[in-house]
Amino acid sequence: MGKTLFEKIWAAHVVREMPDGLSLIYIDRHLVHEVTSPQAFEGLRLAGRQVRRPDLTFSTMDHNVPTTADRLAIADPISRAQVEALETNCRDFGITLYGLGDARQGIVHVIGPELGQTLPGLTIVCGDSHTSTHGAFGALAFGIGTSEVEHVLVTQTLVQRKPGTFKIEFTGRLAPHVWSKDMVLKLIGLIGTAGGTGYVLEYGGEAVRALSMEARMSICNMSIEAGARAGMIAPDETTFDYITGTERPFAPKGRDLERALDYWRTLPSDADAAHDRALTIDTAAIAPQVTWGTNPGMVIDIDQPVPAPDAAAGYSRDDVEKALDYMGLAPGVKLSDVPLDVVFIGSCTNSRIEDLRQAAAVLDGRRKAEHVELLVVPGSEQVRQQAEAEGLDRIFKAAGAQWRFAGCSMCLGMNPDQLRPQQRCASTSNRNFEGRQGKGGRTHLVSPEMAAAAAVAGKFVDIRTWLE
Amino acid sequence: MTPFTTHTGIVATLNRANVDTDAIIPKQFLKSIKRTGYGPNAFFDWRYTADGQPDPDFELNQPRFEGRSILVTRNNFGCGSSREHAVWALAQDGYRVIIAPRIQRDGKRLPGFADIFRSNTTKNGVLAVELPEEAVDTIFTLVAENPGLKATVDLTTLKAAFHGPGPTEFDFEIEPGAREQLLKGLDDIDLTLHHVEAIDRFEAHHETWL
Ligand code: SF4
């Protein structure tokens, strides 16, 4: 019987089978950021250990950093200490750092692919759950805790149990103004926030093949929101064009590239490979999605009403009542009737150049509603530079947006970009948990186009009819 | 790491499903570069009122749970962010055992714990126990009816015994590797370093750019 994409990569990385069904697997790329690494480096120092492969370890600062023009002087002393700790750790252990002020700094999951560190067939880990993003290249990429960060720093391996595989087939094509963000929100709505636990999701089907790399990354990014540690898409010509079409310093070149391409073409799942589970989704039937509750599985089509407590499949009455209470919503209301305070366009889900182009296309010649604060935060400094070269920044500013420097920003509000209690936000990020964007803040997850239109209208609109 | 063999303590309940790690330890506490000091900030946004006082409406603040060390909650506990700070906060707030239900519904299996959270517990000497949904429902009732209820969770015998008016005991399962690590309090970096020659051999012919 044939092998799946996941099985091929797994088999190529098993250093040793261990007792009890565990395997020691080799890690090809370790991405490090300031928040989940200081305690790991402290562990190394205490034990007198070294980093085994500093050449396979890359670092940036993203979670904690200010996104305003005066960002180099971090006002918050605790944030500053964390950023400085990363600088010291990278210097002491010989790790490449794309720090604040570097033209390649950005959200770790945006810069990995940009720099050509993210390649098909690799194992990639980071102390961050959205490492699943890199699976869009046909890599096995997953988030780890700080103890595991320390383990990888010292050994370049991890002890793992082999997960199952779950094939998600998106048949047909997306309707106009519906995006990959809507595909993945739809999926999470269907299988729930734990529906993928214990599995690696492999996305396929005509609709996935038709997506750009940016759009594929948005899907794989949110695999963790379905409980899966990883999501993957088989590499194809779109993948190879992304890797070779632009200067990517760490991507193989010349003869190495020829050999790599030969190998990468062997990676897609064989036709007779079996997955442990499978689900088919009719892509043409997907409408723009908006979350109404406090986890990404609490999601509806834009033209559906907010559910009643006993009418949200997969959630108890209690769960729904708590969520509605927190969100300040009544059952049956239409989200298009509820005013917004803030619109956030950014995060490792939707802050790449294509996302910004989509938002800019909606905002071009329009202006945000007076009462709405609009924040546009590019995922990396390279994205920012490209957006400015294309004049997108001028469109954003003319629309009344704040155009920022790269970072995680209001995705989690570890820096000063936060919601105030009860502010309601349309966000292109990936988590609508209580307090995620600021204590008491109310987050609705949407695509970049839906977020941009919401900023203009001051409330959610159905992008499909609103643009006409 | 402190080994875990058996633990007896007061049981507290948190009646919420899908408790995410942002709720267990909010972002502002992730700026610390230390491994300690997280305990008082566990469940911060739920636990304290705006003026920093314990919120009497938060379930875990009830006086009857004073001194608790076993947390019983609902499914998919620890979902979301990979932050190990969530486990540090719970451990430093006194929790040694967390129990959550494994739900079987419509042919789907909903786990008690999210993946990354569960592996983080093992590495910090905290025992995550999955029990069938009915067992967890029974425990919620027992705790509600018996203030100060204690339980003994024994990793050597794989039994969780609740010391109510009558004995209530549940068998549980745990991955053998995790059990071994918890029982012996093993440092897994040390364990892996026993295989360093295998890693050397693997590395010698493995191309990391392919
Ligand atoms: S943008 Fe948000 S989800 Fe992505 S890495 Fe940063 S904080 Fe995490």
XYZ file of C-alpha atoms and ligand atoms in Angstrom:
686
model
C 0.000 0.000 0.000
C 1.145 3.540 -0.715
C 2.271 6.100 1.798
C 0.843 9.462 2.738
C 2.801 12.712 2.551
C 3.027 12.641 6.341
C 4.264 9.033 6.471
C 7.009 9.750 3.949
C 8.347 12.689 5.953
C 8.000 10.853 9.247
C 9.870 7.796 7.940
C 12.687 10.000 6.648
C 13.205 11.517 10.107
C 13.034 8.596 12.537
C 16.398 8.424 14.271
C 15.366 5.503 16.444
C 12.212 3.648 17.425
C 11.731 3.800 21.191
C 9.738 1.596 23.543
C 6.000 2.138 23.998
C 5.391 3.222 20.399
C 7.441 6.403 20.649
C 10.002 7.559 18.085
C 12.987 9.817 18.295
C 12.638 12.089 15.283
C 15.151 14.500 13.803
C 14.309 18.201 13.521
C 15.500 20.110 10.437
C 14.514 23.629 11.460
C 14.019 25.122 14.877
C 12.469 28.577 14.930
C 12.809 30.512 18.161
C 11.050 33.641 19.431
C 11.373 35.735 22.560
C 8.396 34.516 24.590
C 8.759 30.730 24.830
C 12.552 30.448 24.763
C 14.149 32.266 27.753
C 13.453 29.435 30.229
C 14.848 26.899 27.738
C 18.122 28.812 27.386
C 18.232 29.165 31.162
C 17.963 25.367 31.365
C 20.919 25.011 28.993
C 23.025 27.346 31.084
C 22.160 25.591 34.340
C 23.120 22.197 32.881
C 26.184 23.546 31.063
C 24.834 22.398 27.687
C 25.320 23.765 24.192
C 23.014 24.182 21.205
C 23.669 21.150 19.006
C 22.889 22.763 15.627
C 22.876 26.563 15.825
C 23.002 26.459 12.004
C 19.510 24.899 11.945
C 18.144 27.296 14.553
C 16.728 30.703 13.593
C 15.333 33.418 15.725
C 13.215 36.538 15.522
C 11.249 38.746 17.887
C 7.592 39.195 17.125
C 5.142 38.639 19.998
C 6.244 41.343 22.327
C 7.501 44.078 20.031
C 5.854 47.468 19.524
C 4.604 48.163 15.995
C 4.837 51.951 16.112
C 7.616 54.013 14.516
C 9.353 54.518 17.871
C 9.477 50.752 18.433
C 13.219 50.416 18.953
C 12.935 51.989 22.376
C 10.570 49.522 24.027
C 8.833 51.477 26.757
C 7.684 48.466 28.796
C 10.722 47.375 30.850
C 9.526 43.760 31.175
C 9.019 43.444 27.419
C 12.377 45.037 26.846
C 14.053 42.563 29.197
C 12.563 39.664 27.254
C 13.745 41.040 23.916
C 17.202 41.666 25.350
C 17.306 38.151 26.778
C 16.784 36.763 23.274
C 19.579 38.968 21.907
C 21.920 37.712 24.610
C 20.900 34.081 24.156
C 21.367 34.192 20.384
C 24.753 35.849 20.776
C 25.941 33.417 23.454
C 24.782 30.295 21.608
C 25.630 31.378 18.049
C 22.080 31.564 16.679
C 21.083 33.804 13.764
C 18.658 36.488 14.938
C 16.425 38.729 12.834
C 15.972 41.283 15.566
C 14.099 44.522 15.916
C 15.315 46.946 13.274
C 16.420 44.156 10.891
C 14.848 44.437 7.428
C 13.858 40.764 7.658
C 12.271 40.832 11.143
C 8.689 39.704 11.404
C 6.262 37.108 12.706
C 8.188 33.846 12.877
C 5.653 32.037 10.663
C 5.803 34.760 8.039
C 9.570 35.084 7.783
C 10.388 31.343 7.714
C 8.800 30.878 4.280
C 10.026 34.283 3.050
C 13.638 33.447 3.809
C 13.451 29.972 2.287
C 13.891 28.267 5.655
C 10.548 26.584 5.159
C 10.865 23.893 2.493
C 8.983 20.735 1.495
C 9.847 17.511 3.294
C 11.400 19.155 6.354
C 10.505 18.737 10.008
C 10.035 22.213 11.501
C 9.260 23.079 15.109
C 8.859 26.254 17.127
C 7.661 27.039 20.626
C 4.452 28.318 19.129
C 1.286 26.462 18.235
C 0.878 28.173 14.841
C 3.996 26.457 13.545
C 1.398 24.398 11.680
C 1.520 27.255 9.125
C 4.688 25.866 7.535
C 2.873 22.655 6.613
C 1.546 24.547 3.580
C 4.864 23.694 1.893
C 4.519 19.961 2.475
C 6.650 20.077 5.613
C 5.839 18.417 8.928
C 5.641 21.450 11.200
C 4.242 21.664 14.700
C 4.286 23.703 17.880
C 6.071 22.595 21.048
C 6.301 23.655 24.682
C 9.332 25.270 26.294
C 10.674 21.963 27.707
C 10.630 20.607 24.161
C 12.329 23.780 22.899
C 15.153 23.011 25.308
C 15.174 19.376 24.163
C 15.536 20.386 20.515
C 18.205 22.981 21.282
C 20.318 20.307 22.979
C 19.596 17.221 20.863
C 18.067 18.456 17.554
C 15.465 15.718 18.088
C 12.117 15.168 19.779
C 10.471 12.092 21.246
C 7.060 11.827 19.610
C 4.196 9.404 19.193
C 3.226 8.983 15.566
C -0.101 10.773 15.019
C -2.866 9.564 12.718
C -3.680 11.278 9.449
C -6.945 12.996 8.569
C -7.577 13.877 4.939
C -9.669 16.990 4.307
C -10.792 17.125 0.693
C -12.115 20.472 -0.586
C -13.934 19.668 -3.809
C -14.987 22.284 -6.373
C -13.979 25.938 -6.329
C -14.470 28.888 -4.016
C -17.263 31.337 -4.820
C -16.189 34.968 -5.440
C -15.151 36.884 -2.275
C -14.813 33.687 -0.259
C -11.248 32.886 0.787
C -9.106 30.200 2.316
C -9.769 31.765 5.734
C -13.432 30.939 5.197
C -12.516 27.367 4.197
C -10.646 26.713 7.419
C -13.223 28.455 9.637
C -15.915 26.334 7.964
C -13.875 23.205 8.664
C -13.404 24.083 12.346
C -17.122 24.810 12.621
C -17.804 21.331 11.236
C -15.345 19.205 13.212
C -14.988 21.385 16.321
C -11.947 22.688 18.158
C -10.889 19.171 19.166
C -11.970 17.403 15.974
C -8.395 17.121 14.756
C -6.718 16.207 18.059
C -4.266 13.350 17.580
C -4.168 13.771 13.809
C -2.128 15.540 11.193
C -4.556 17.125 8.745
C -3.747 16.796 5.060
C -5.665 19.284 2.919
C -6.295 18.425 -0.695
C -8.787 18.672 -3.516
C -9.306 21.011 -6.424
C -9.951 24.094 -4.289
C -6.708 23.658 -2.345
C -4.654 23.043 -5.483
C -5.999 26.329 -6.876
C -4.812 28.344 -3.861
C -1.682 30.489 -3.694
C 0.980 29.727 -1.080
C -0.238 32.642 1.043
C -3.771 31.269 1.032
C -2.527 27.748 1.800
C -0.603 29.080 4.779
C -3.797 30.639 6.199
C -5.438 27.202 6.163
C -2.535 25.261 7.655
C -2.065 28.030 10.236
C -5.461 27.340 11.783
C -5.083 23.533 11.891
C -4.219 23.931 15.561
C -7.583 25.639 16.076
C -9.166 22.313 15.058
C -7.013 20.596 17.694
C -4.532 19.170 15.162
C -0.908 19.803 15.897
C -0.058 19.971 12.205
C -1.688 20.574 8.840
C -0.087 19.791 5.498
C -0.554 20.398 1.804
C 1.365 18.360 -0.762
C 3.969 20.432 -2.620
C 3.257 21.173 -6.288
C 4.276 23.707 -8.961
C 2.714 26.536 -6.922
C 4.999 25.588 -4.031
C 8.086 25.333 -6.228
C 7.346 28.672 -7.923
C 7.076 30.343 -4.514
C 10.432 28.914 -3.430
C 12.319 29.657 -6.656
C 10.484 32.694 -8.048
C 11.949 35.215 -5.591
C 15.327 35.489 -3.911
C 15.069 33.306 -0.795
C 18.469 33.172 0.876
C 18.116 29.739 2.494
C 16.440 27.911 -0.392
C 18.640 25.501 -2.376
C 20.058 26.803 -5.649
C 21.542 25.399 -8.860
C 22.306 21.686 -8.772
C 21.087 21.410 -5.181
C 17.771 22.802 -6.312
C 17.523 20.227 -9.125
C 18.061 17.426 -6.617
C 15.678 18.982 -4.134
C 12.955 19.308 -6.772
C 13.392 15.639 -7.717
C 12.913 14.714 -4.081
C 10.038 17.112 -3.440
C 8.114 15.625 -6.373
C 8.149 12.240 -4.618
C 6.461 13.619 -1.491
C 2.735 13.833 -2.334
C 0.575 11.050 -0.904
C 0.428 8.004 -3.174
C -2.912 7.407 -4.885
C -3.505 4.227 -2.859
C -2.343 5.658 0.487
C -4.852 5.295 3.308
C -5.732 8.000 5.847
C -7.182 7.181 9.254
C -10.052 9.579 8.717
C -11.404 11.575 5.812
C -13.879 14.372 5.258
C -15.073 15.969 2.043
C -16.260 19.570 1.937
C -18.156 21.180 -0.934
C -16.124 24.347 -1.392
C -18.594 26.135 -3.672
C -21.181 26.099 -0.871
C -18.936 27.948 1.611
C -20.108 31.474 2.512
C -18.001 34.173 4.199
C -17.555 33.049 7.820
C -17.740 35.096 11.025
C -17.209 33.777 14.542
C -19.836 34.711 17.113
C -18.400 33.067 20.231
C -15.227 32.554 22.207
C -13.533 29.810 20.237
C -12.966 29.459 16.489
C -15.470 26.608 16.211
C -18.271 29.002 17.215
C -18.719 30.256 13.688
C -21.573 31.004 11.265
C -22.125 32.130 7.696
C -22.392 35.928 7.556
C -26.074 35.673 6.621
C -27.007 33.375 9.524
C -28.292 34.636 12.905
C -26.339 34.145 16.135
C -27.492 30.736 17.446
C -29.742 30.121 20.422
C -28.125 28.369 23.423
C -29.667 25.019 22.528
C -29.004 25.325 18.799
C -25.205 25.374 18.490
C -24.127 21.899 17.437
C -21.291 20.520 19.552
C -21.693 23.000 22.425
C -23.644 22.679 25.641
C -26.272 25.266 26.564
C -23.931 26.430 29.304
C -20.982 26.911 26.909
C -23.126 28.952 24.535
C -24.656 31.099 27.272
C -21.216 31.916 28.676
C -19.918 32.744 25.209
C -22.881 34.967 24.301
C -22.690 36.721 27.632
C -18.981 37.433 27.160
C -19.516 38.559 23.566
C -22.465 40.797 24.522
C -24.696 39.154 21.936
C -28.279 37.926 22.072
C -29.446 34.780 20.278
C -31.000 35.492 16.895
C -29.289 38.838 16.238
C -27.652 39.424 12.895
C -23.975 40.341 13.111
C -24.626 42.952 10.441
C -26.714 44.834 13.042
C -23.944 45.023 15.637
C -21.529 48.004 15.494
C -17.770 47.435 15.628
C -15.124 49.473 17.434
C -11.882 48.114 16.026
C -10.725 46.323 12.886
C -7.408 44.462 13.011
C -5.783 43.276 9.793
C -2.694 41.260 10.626
C -1.344 38.120 12.394
C 0.376 35.006 11.064
C -2.978 33.936 9.573
C -3.561 36.950 7.316
C -0.740 39.490 7.167
C 1.056 38.451 3.987
C 1.220 40.564 0.876
C -1.775 38.893 -0.735
C -3.914 39.478 2.356
C -2.958 43.149 2.350
C -3.739 43.414 -1.369
C -7.210 41.987 -0.751
C -7.875 44.432 2.064
C -6.479 47.327 0.033
C -8.691 46.474 -2.935
C -11.741 46.908 -0.707
C -10.433 50.065 0.976
C -9.261 51.767 -2.228
C -11.305 54.952 -2.665
C -13.266 54.284 0.535
C -12.904 55.453 4.107
C -13.334 53.667 7.396
C -16.397 54.501 9.454
C -15.786 57.395 11.851
C -16.220 55.338 15.031
C -13.945 52.493 13.945
C -10.242 52.234 14.699
C -8.459 50.422 11.844
C -5.077 48.825 12.374
C -3.093 47.260 9.519
C -0.010 45.367 10.673
C 2.171 43.630 8.066
C 3.479 40.196 9.052
C 7.076 41.041 8.309
C 9.284 43.952 7.435
C 9.677 42.454 3.953
C 5.892 42.440 3.551
C 5.818 46.051 4.742
C 8.451 47.091 2.217
C 6.680 45.309 -0.617
C 3.308 46.781 0.348
C 4.856 50.257 0.350
C 6.478 49.615 -3.028
C 3.028 48.717 -4.353
C 1.462 51.814 -2.778
C -0.824 49.823 -0.483
C 0.242 51.870 2.519
C -1.123 55.000 0.830
C -4.469 53.291 0.274
C -4.608 52.227 3.908
C -3.702 55.664 5.210
C -6.155 57.375 2.873
C -8.825 55.041 4.251
C -7.995 56.230 7.763
C -5.988 53.187 8.848
C -2.926 53.110 11.053
C -0.124 51.505 9.040
C 2.298 49.763 11.364
C 5.592 47.891 11.567
C 5.748 44.095 11.672
C 4.778 41.960 14.649
C 2.045 39.905 16.274
C 0.410 43.078 17.539
C -3.267 42.853 18.390
C -3.440 39.135 17.617
C -2.591 38.612 21.264
C -1.880 42.079 22.590
C 1.367 41.349 24.390
C 2.590 44.686 23.118
C 0.633 47.934 23.575
C -1.842 47.048 20.750
C -4.809 45.858 22.792
C -8.566 46.024 22.898
C -10.158 47.755 25.852
C -12.851 45.924 27.812
C -15.973 45.312 25.728
C -14.538 46.757 22.551
C -15.742 44.708 19.613
C -13.225 43.819 16.944
C -13.291 42.290 13.468
C -9.967 40.511 13.268
C -8.113 38.555 10.607
C -6.250 36.623 13.315
C -6.891 33.075 14.484
C -8.173 33.143 18.066
C -11.316 34.686 19.510
C -10.661 33.400 23.033
C -11.801 35.491 25.969
C -9.316 38.277 26.571
C -7.079 37.218 23.693
C -6.826 40.705 22.158
C -7.097 42.496 25.486
C -8.959 41.822 28.707
C -12.701 41.911 28.101
C -12.233 42.463 24.352
C -14.662 40.813 21.941
C -13.141 39.246 18.849
C -14.846 38.131 15.634
C -12.613 36.240 13.208
C -13.007 36.976 9.491
C -11.094 37.116 6.196
C -9.120 40.253 5.210
C -11.783 41.323 2.709
C -14.558 40.951 5.266
C -12.493 42.887 7.825
C -11.805 45.734 5.395
C -15.466 45.993 4.398
C -16.474 45.937 8.073
C -14.144 48.863 8.729
C -15.888 50.917 6.027
C -19.424 49.943 7.045
C -18.709 50.145 10.782
C -20.347 46.722 11.159
C -20.188 43.368 9.434
C -21.521 43.189 5.897
C -21.936 40.365 3.440
C -18.997 41.131 1.189
C -20.653 39.272 -1.696
C -23.534 41.735 -1.989
C -21.970 44.810 -0.375
C -19.327 45.203 -3.077
C -21.873 45.149 -5.904
C 11.684 16.828 37.886
C 9.640 15.737 40.937
C 8.423 12.179 40.413
C 4.703 11.469 40.590
C 3.654 8.195 42.176
C 0.494 8.817 44.131
C -1.268 11.936 45.309
C -4.080 12.588 47.767
C -5.745 15.969 47.893
C -8.903 18.069 47.868
C -10.819 18.055 44.593
C -12.007 21.263 42.917
C -14.253 21.485 39.864
C -14.243 23.902 36.941
C -17.368 23.400 34.874
C -16.183 24.679 31.497
C -15.280 22.960 28.255
C -12.506 24.157 25.917
C -10.593 26.103 28.568
C -7.743 27.594 26.532
C -4.239 28.386 27.692
C -4.906 32.122 27.235
C -7.501 31.736 30.006
C -5.170 29.634 32.172
C -2.388 32.226 31.990
C -3.085 35.492 30.153
C -0.541 37.155 27.872
C 0.770 39.791 30.298
C 2.428 37.086 32.384
C 4.259 35.653 29.367
C 6.732 38.503 29.425
C 8.591 36.950 32.327
C 11.852 35.231 31.523
C 11.633 33.125 34.695
C 10.150 29.718 35.313
C 8.541 30.656 38.618
C 6.036 33.149 39.975
C 3.057 32.129 37.808
C 0.890 30.428 40.465
C -1.108 33.416 41.765
C -1.879 34.421 38.172
C -3.491 31.163 37.058
C -6.955 31.925 35.585
C -6.191 35.608 36.239
C -9.024 37.184 34.233
C -11.629 34.933 35.846
C -10.061 34.807 39.262
C -9.802 38.500 40.144
C -12.135 41.469 39.869
C -11.040 44.724 38.237
C -9.674 45.983 41.571
C -7.551 42.867 42.055
C -9.741 41.122 44.645
C -10.646 37.418 44.326
C -13.891 37.277 42.361
C -16.454 35.402 44.508
C -18.294 34.375 41.338
C -15.359 32.350 40.007
C -15.953 28.686 40.739
C -12.423 27.916 41.925
C -12.523 30.781 44.449
C -15.138 29.050 46.604
C -13.924 28.598 50.196
C -14.813 24.894 49.966
C -11.953 24.436 47.483
C -9.354 25.908 49.840
C -6.160 23.859 49.657
C -7.271 21.905 46.542
C -4.678 20.099 44.452
C -6.828 18.043 42.063
C -8.713 19.852 39.304
C -11.673 18.231 37.569
C -12.874 19.989 34.462
C -14.531 19.479 31.057
C -13.248 18.351 27.672
C -10.456 19.868 25.541
C -8.753 21.510 28.503
C -5.579 23.447 27.579
C -6.434 24.092 23.941
C -4.910 26.957 21.959
C -1.452 28.366 22.517
C 1.512 26.060 23.225
C 2.636 28.193 26.198
C 4.104 25.884 28.840
C 3.499 28.797 31.225
C -0.042 27.393 31.537
C 1.257 24.206 33.160
C 3.792 26.130 35.243
C 0.953 28.325 36.531
C -1.258 25.372 37.451
C 1.585 23.441 39.079
C 2.730 26.499 41.020
C -0.865 27.154 42.064
C -0.836 23.734 43.726
C -2.439 21.421 41.176
C -0.817 17.997 40.842
C -3.619 16.216 38.973
C -6.036 17.399 36.301
C -8.970 15.198 35.305
C -11.022 15.768 32.154
C -13.539 13.658 30.240
C -12.964 11.666 27.103
C -16.206 12.025 25.187
C -17.495 9.532 22.658
C -20.267 11.097 20.597
C -21.627 10.519 17.086
C -18.676 8.252 16.297
C -16.315 11.068 17.261
C -13.835 10.936 20.096
C -13.410 14.255 21.884
C -10.286 14.212 24.053
C -10.040 15.565 27.566
C -6.877 17.516 26.844
C -5.301 19.338 23.929
C -2.128 17.675 22.592
C 0.579 20.209 23.395
C -0.856 20.937 26.831
C -0.873 17.258 27.677
C 2.757 16.780 26.710
C 3.653 19.894 28.713
C 2.036 18.406 31.855
C 4.190 15.277 31.699
C 7.332 17.377 31.527
C 6.367 19.216 34.709
C 5.295 16.383 36.972
C 1.588 17.125 36.602
C -0.667 14.151 35.914
C -3.380 14.604 33.260
C -6.031 11.899 33.598
C -8.758 11.183 31.076
C -11.879 9.453 32.359
C -15.098 8.536 30.572
C -17.690 11.315 30.452
C -20.051 9.540 32.885
C -17.249 9.176 35.433
C -16.515 12.889 35.285
C -20.225 13.681 35.635
C -20.281 11.458 38.733
C -17.299 13.313 40.190
C -18.940 16.699 39.584
C -21.983 15.493 41.538
C -19.839 14.011 44.311
C -17.881 17.244 44.717
C -21.068 19.326 44.715
C -22.589 17.174 47.458
C -19.474 16.704 49.612
C -17.564 19.881 50.489
C -13.888 19.167 51.067
C -14.045 15.899 49.116
C -10.647 14.272 48.727
C -9.319 11.829 46.195
C -6.269 9.630 45.836
C -4.846 9.328 42.356
C -2.352 6.495 42.129
C -0.136 6.272 39.076
C 1.355 2.935 40.134
C -2.032 1.171 40.217
C -3.743 3.503 37.682
C -6.684 4.122 40.013
C -8.445 7.332 41.048
C -10.365 6.866 44.306
C -12.801 9.502 45.585
C -13.328 9.427 49.336
C -17.001 10.332 49.458
C -19.618 8.818 51.762
C -19.055 5.563 49.879
C -15.984 4.567 47.922
C -15.991 5.600 44.282
C -13.084 4.363 42.246
C -12.154 4.665 38.584
C -9.436 2.931 36.597
C -7.607 5.089 34.111
C -5.103 4.651 31.325
C -2.110 6.724 30.390
C 0.538 6.395 27.703
C 3.239 4.046 29.043
C 6.011 6.465 28.092
C 4.403 9.339 29.980
C 3.736 7.085 32.978
C 7.356 5.990 33.125
C 8.582 9.563 32.902
C 6.231 10.742 35.657
C 6.905 7.806 37.994
C 10.643 8.231 37.804
C 10.700 12.010 37.417
C 13.020 11.522 34.458
C 14.732 14.343 32.636
C 13.990 13.543 29.023
C 17.011 15.421 27.696
C 19.224 13.053 29.699
C 17.285 10.113 28.284
C 17.719 11.304 24.705
C 21.407 11.988 25.225
C 21.796 8.213 25.715
C 21.045 8.000 22.005
C 23.557 10.607 20.949
C 25.492 8.150 18.803
C 22.349 7.255 16.914
C 21.737 10.974 16.354
C 25.327 11.397 15.120
C 24.924 8.506 12.684
C 21.576 9.829 11.446
C 22.945 13.332 10.968
C 25.937 12.051 8.981
C 23.739 11.089 6.024
C 20.681 13.326 6.512
C 20.303 16.410 4.349
C 18.445 19.118 6.197
C 17.805 21.302 3.157
C 15.945 18.640 1.213
S 0.468 36.425 15.086
Fe -0.722 35.690 16.802
S -0.999 33.524 16.486
Fe 0.624 34.205 15.128
S 2.513 33.791 16.207
Fe 1.920 35.896 16.681
S 0.678 35.756 18.529
Fe 0.847 33.704 17.703
